CSV table of C-alpha atoms (C1' of nucleotides) in Angstrom, one decimal:
chain,number,residue,atom,x,y,z
I,25,MET,CA,-32.4,36.4,67.5
I,26,ILE,CA,-30.4,33.5,68.4
I,27,ARG,CA,-30.8,30.6,66.2
I,28,LYS,CA,-30.8,27.1,67.6
I,29,ARG,CA,-27.5,25.5,67.8
I,30,THR,CA,-28.0,23.3,64.9
I,31,GLY,CA,-24.3,23.5,64.0
I,32,LYS,CA,-22.6,21.1,66.2
I,33,THR,CA,-19.1,22.3,66.6
I,34,LYS,CA,-16.8,19.6,65.7
I,35,ALA,CA,-13.2,19.2,66.7
I,36,ASN,CA,-12.3,21.5,63.8
I,37,GLY,CA,-14.2,24.3,65.4
I,38,VAL,CA,-16.6,24.6,62.5
I,39,SER,CA,-19.8,22.8,62.0
I,40,THR,CA,-20.3,20.4,59.1
I,41,TYR,CA,-22.7,22.7,57.4
I,42,HIS,CA,-20.2,25.6,57.7
I,43,SER,CA,-17.6,23.5,56.0
I,44,ILE,CA,-19.9,22.7,53.2
I,45,TRP,CA,-20.9,26.3,52.8
I,46,GLN,CA,-17.3,27.4,52.8
I,47,THR,CA,-16.5,24.8,50.2
I,48,VAL,CA,-19.4,26.0,48.0
I,49,LEU,CA,-18.1,29.5,48.4
I,50,LEU,CA,-14.8,28.4,47.0
I,51,ILE,CA,-16.4,27.4,43.7
I,52,PRO,CA,-15.1,29.7,41.0
I,53,LYS,CA,-17.5,31.7,39.0
I,54,GLY,CA,-18.5,30.0,35.8
I,55,LYS,CA,-17.8,26.6,37.2
I,56,VAL,CA,-19.9,24.0,38.9
I,57,ALA,CA,-19.3,21.3,41.4
I,58,THR,CA,-21.2,18.2,42.2
I,59,TYR,CA,-22.5,17.4,45.6
I,60,GLY,CA,-20.1,14.6,45.9
I,61,GLN,CA,-17.3,16.9,45.3
I,62,ILE,CA,-18.5,19.4,47.8
I,63,ALA,CA,-18.8,16.6,50.3
I,64,GLU,CA,-15.3,15.4,49.7
I,65,LEU,CA,-13.8,18.8,49.8
I,66,SER,CA,-15.7,19.4,53.0
I,67,ARG,CA,-14.0,16.4,54.6
I,68,LEU,CA,-17.2,14.4,54.2
I,69,PRO,CA,-16.4,11.6,51.8
I,70,ARG,CA,-19.4,9.5,50.7
I,71,GLN,CA,-21.7,12.2,52.0
I,72,PRO,CA,-23.1,14.0,49.0
I,73,ARG,CA,-26.4,14.2,50.6
I,74,LEU,CA,-25.1,16.2,53.5
I,75,ALA,CA,-24.0,18.8,51.0
I,76,GLY,CA,-27.5,19.1,49.6
I,77,TYR,CA,-28.9,19.0,53.1
I,78,ALA,CA,-26.6,21.8,54.2
I,79,LEU,CA,-27.5,23.8,51.2
I,80,HIS,CA,-31.1,23.3,52.0
I,81,ASN,CA,-30.4,24.7,55.4
I,82,ILE,CA,-28.6,27.8,54.3
I,83,PRO,CA,-29.5,30.6,56.7
I,84,ASN,CA,-31.4,33.6,55.4
I,85,GLY,CA,-29.1,36.4,54.4
I,86,MET,CA,-26.1,34.2,53.8
I,87,GLU,CA,-24.9,34.5,50.3
I,88,ILE,CA,-24.0,31.1,49.1
I,89,PRO,CA,-23.6,30.3,45.4
I,90,TRP,CA,-25.8,27.3,45.8
I,91,HIS,CA,-26.6,27.4,42.2
I,92,ARG,CA,-23.1,26.3,41.4
I,93,VAL,CA,-23.8,23.0,42.9
I,94,ILE,CA,-25.3,20.3,40.8
I,95,ASN,CA,-25.6,16.6,40.8
I,96,ALA,CA,-23.1,14.2,39.3
I,97,ARG,CA,-25.1,13.8,36.2
I,98,GLY,CA,-24.5,17.4,35.4
I,99,LYS,CA,-28.0,18.3,35.9
I,100,ILE,CA,-30.0,20.3,38.3
I,101,SER,CA,-31.4,18.4,41.2
I,102,LEU,CA,-34.2,20.8,41.9
I,103,GLN,CA,-37.3,20.6,39.9
I,104,ASN,CA,-39.4,23.4,41.0
I,105,GLU,CA,-38.9,27.0,40.2
I,106,SER,CA,-35.7,26.9,42.2
I,107,GLY,CA,-34.3,24.7,39.5
I,108,LYS,CA,-35.2,27.1,36.8
I,109,ARG,CA,-33.7,29.9,38.8
I,110,GLN,CA,-30.6,27.9,39.2
I,111,ARG,CA,-30.3,27.3,35.6
I,112,LYS,CA,-30.8,30.9,34.9
I,113,LEU,CA,-28.1,31.9,37.3
I,114,LEU,CA,-25.7,29.4,35.8
I,115,GLU,CA,-26.3,30.6,32.4
I,116,LYS,CA,-25.7,34.1,33.5
I,117,GLU,CA,-22.4,33.0,34.9
I,118,GLY,CA,-21.4,31.6,31.6
I,119,VAL,CA,-22.3,28.0,32.0
I,120,LYS,CA,-23.6,26.4,28.9
I,121,PHE,CA,-26.4,24.0,29.0
I,122,SER,CA,-26.5,21.2,26.5
I,123,ASN,CA,-30.1,20.0,26.5
I,124,ASP,CA,-30.7,20.7,30.2
I,125,ARG,CA,-27.3,19.3,31.0
I,126,ILE,CA,-24.0,20.7,31.9
I,127,GLU,CA,-20.8,19.3,30.6
I,128,LEU,CA,-18.8,18.6,33.7
I,129,GLU,CA,-15.8,17.9,31.6
I,130,GLN,CA,-15.9,21.6,30.7
I,131,PHE,CA,-17.5,23.3,33.6
I,132,GLY,CA,-16.7,20.9,36.4
I,133,TRP,CA,-14.7,22.6,39.0
I,134,GLN,CA,-11.3,21.1,39.7
I,135,ARG,CA,-12.1,18.3,37.3
I,136,SER,CA,-9.6,17.6,34.7
I,137,PRO,CA,-11.2,17.0,31.4
I,138,ALA,CA,-9.4,13.7,30.6
I,139,LYS,CA,-5.7,14.0,31.1
I,140,ARG,CA,-5.9,13.1,34.7
I,141,LYS,CA,-3.7,10.2,35.7
I,142,LYS,CA,-5.3,7.1,36.8
I,143,SER,CA,-5.8,8.3,40.3
I,144,ARG,CA,-8.8,6.2,40.6
I,145,GLN,CA,-7.6,2.7,41.2
I,146,MET,CA,-9.8,-0.2,41.3
B,23,DA,C1',-31.5,6.7,72.1
B,24,DC,C1',-33.8,5.3,67.8
B,25,DT,C1',-36.0,6.0,63.4
B,26,DG,C1',-36.8,8.4,59.3
B,27,DT,C1',-35.3,11.4,55.9
B,28,DG,C1',-32.5,13.3,52.2
B,29,DA,C1',-30.9,19.8,46.7
B,30,DC,C1',-26.8,12.3,46.1
B,31,DT,C1',-24.0,8.5,43.9
B,32,DT,C1',-23.1,4.2,41.9
B,33,DT,C1',-24.4,-0.1,40.0
B,34,DC,C1',-27.3,-3.4,37.7
B,35,DA,C1',-31.0,-4.7,34.2
U,10,DA,C1',-29.1,5.4,26.0
U,11,DT,C1',-32.7,5.2,30.3
U,12,DG,C1',-34.9,3.4,34.8
U,13,DA,C1',-35.0,1.3,39.2
U,14,DA,C1',-32.8,-0.3,43.6
U,15,DA,C1',-29.3,-0.3,47.0
U,16,DG,C1',-25.8,2.2,49.6
U,17,DC,C1',-24.2,5.7,52.4
U,18,DC,C1',-24.0,8.6,56.8
U,19,DA,C1',-25.1,13.2,59.3
U,20,DC,C1',-29.0,15.8,60.8
U,21,DA,C1',-33.7,16.4,62.8
U,22,DG,C1',-37.9,14.9,65.3
DNA sequence: ACTGTGACTTTCA
DNA sequence: ATGAAAGCCACAG
């Protein structure tokens, strides 16, 4: 059946959610990305919540590696069984947990460990 | 149109 | 190191 047109087609031709989902799909296996990163890559800077919101609204049947998305602290945001499931999935992908925490320096997607130039000016 | 909410992030104590 | 509060903006009712 036809779903409500939640996805507002933007000028790009794709809804914001779709962008986020697509971005999540780009996450390589064995790596994890933060919501903020997803948002940024989805052309939604400063909108990490939308990433989470979009993930929460993943349609049934759509295969999205939502488990590869974690918060900036390198931890799982979910707290219910979903969180446990996420951790399990990540471990299965090869992500190591250090005391319920993931080393973004090591498993962070597109995140240089330390050699990155000072792109961040302040 | 307005208000509330949010699978977040960053900053301050 | 941890904990709380503010900030941020799109989506949903």
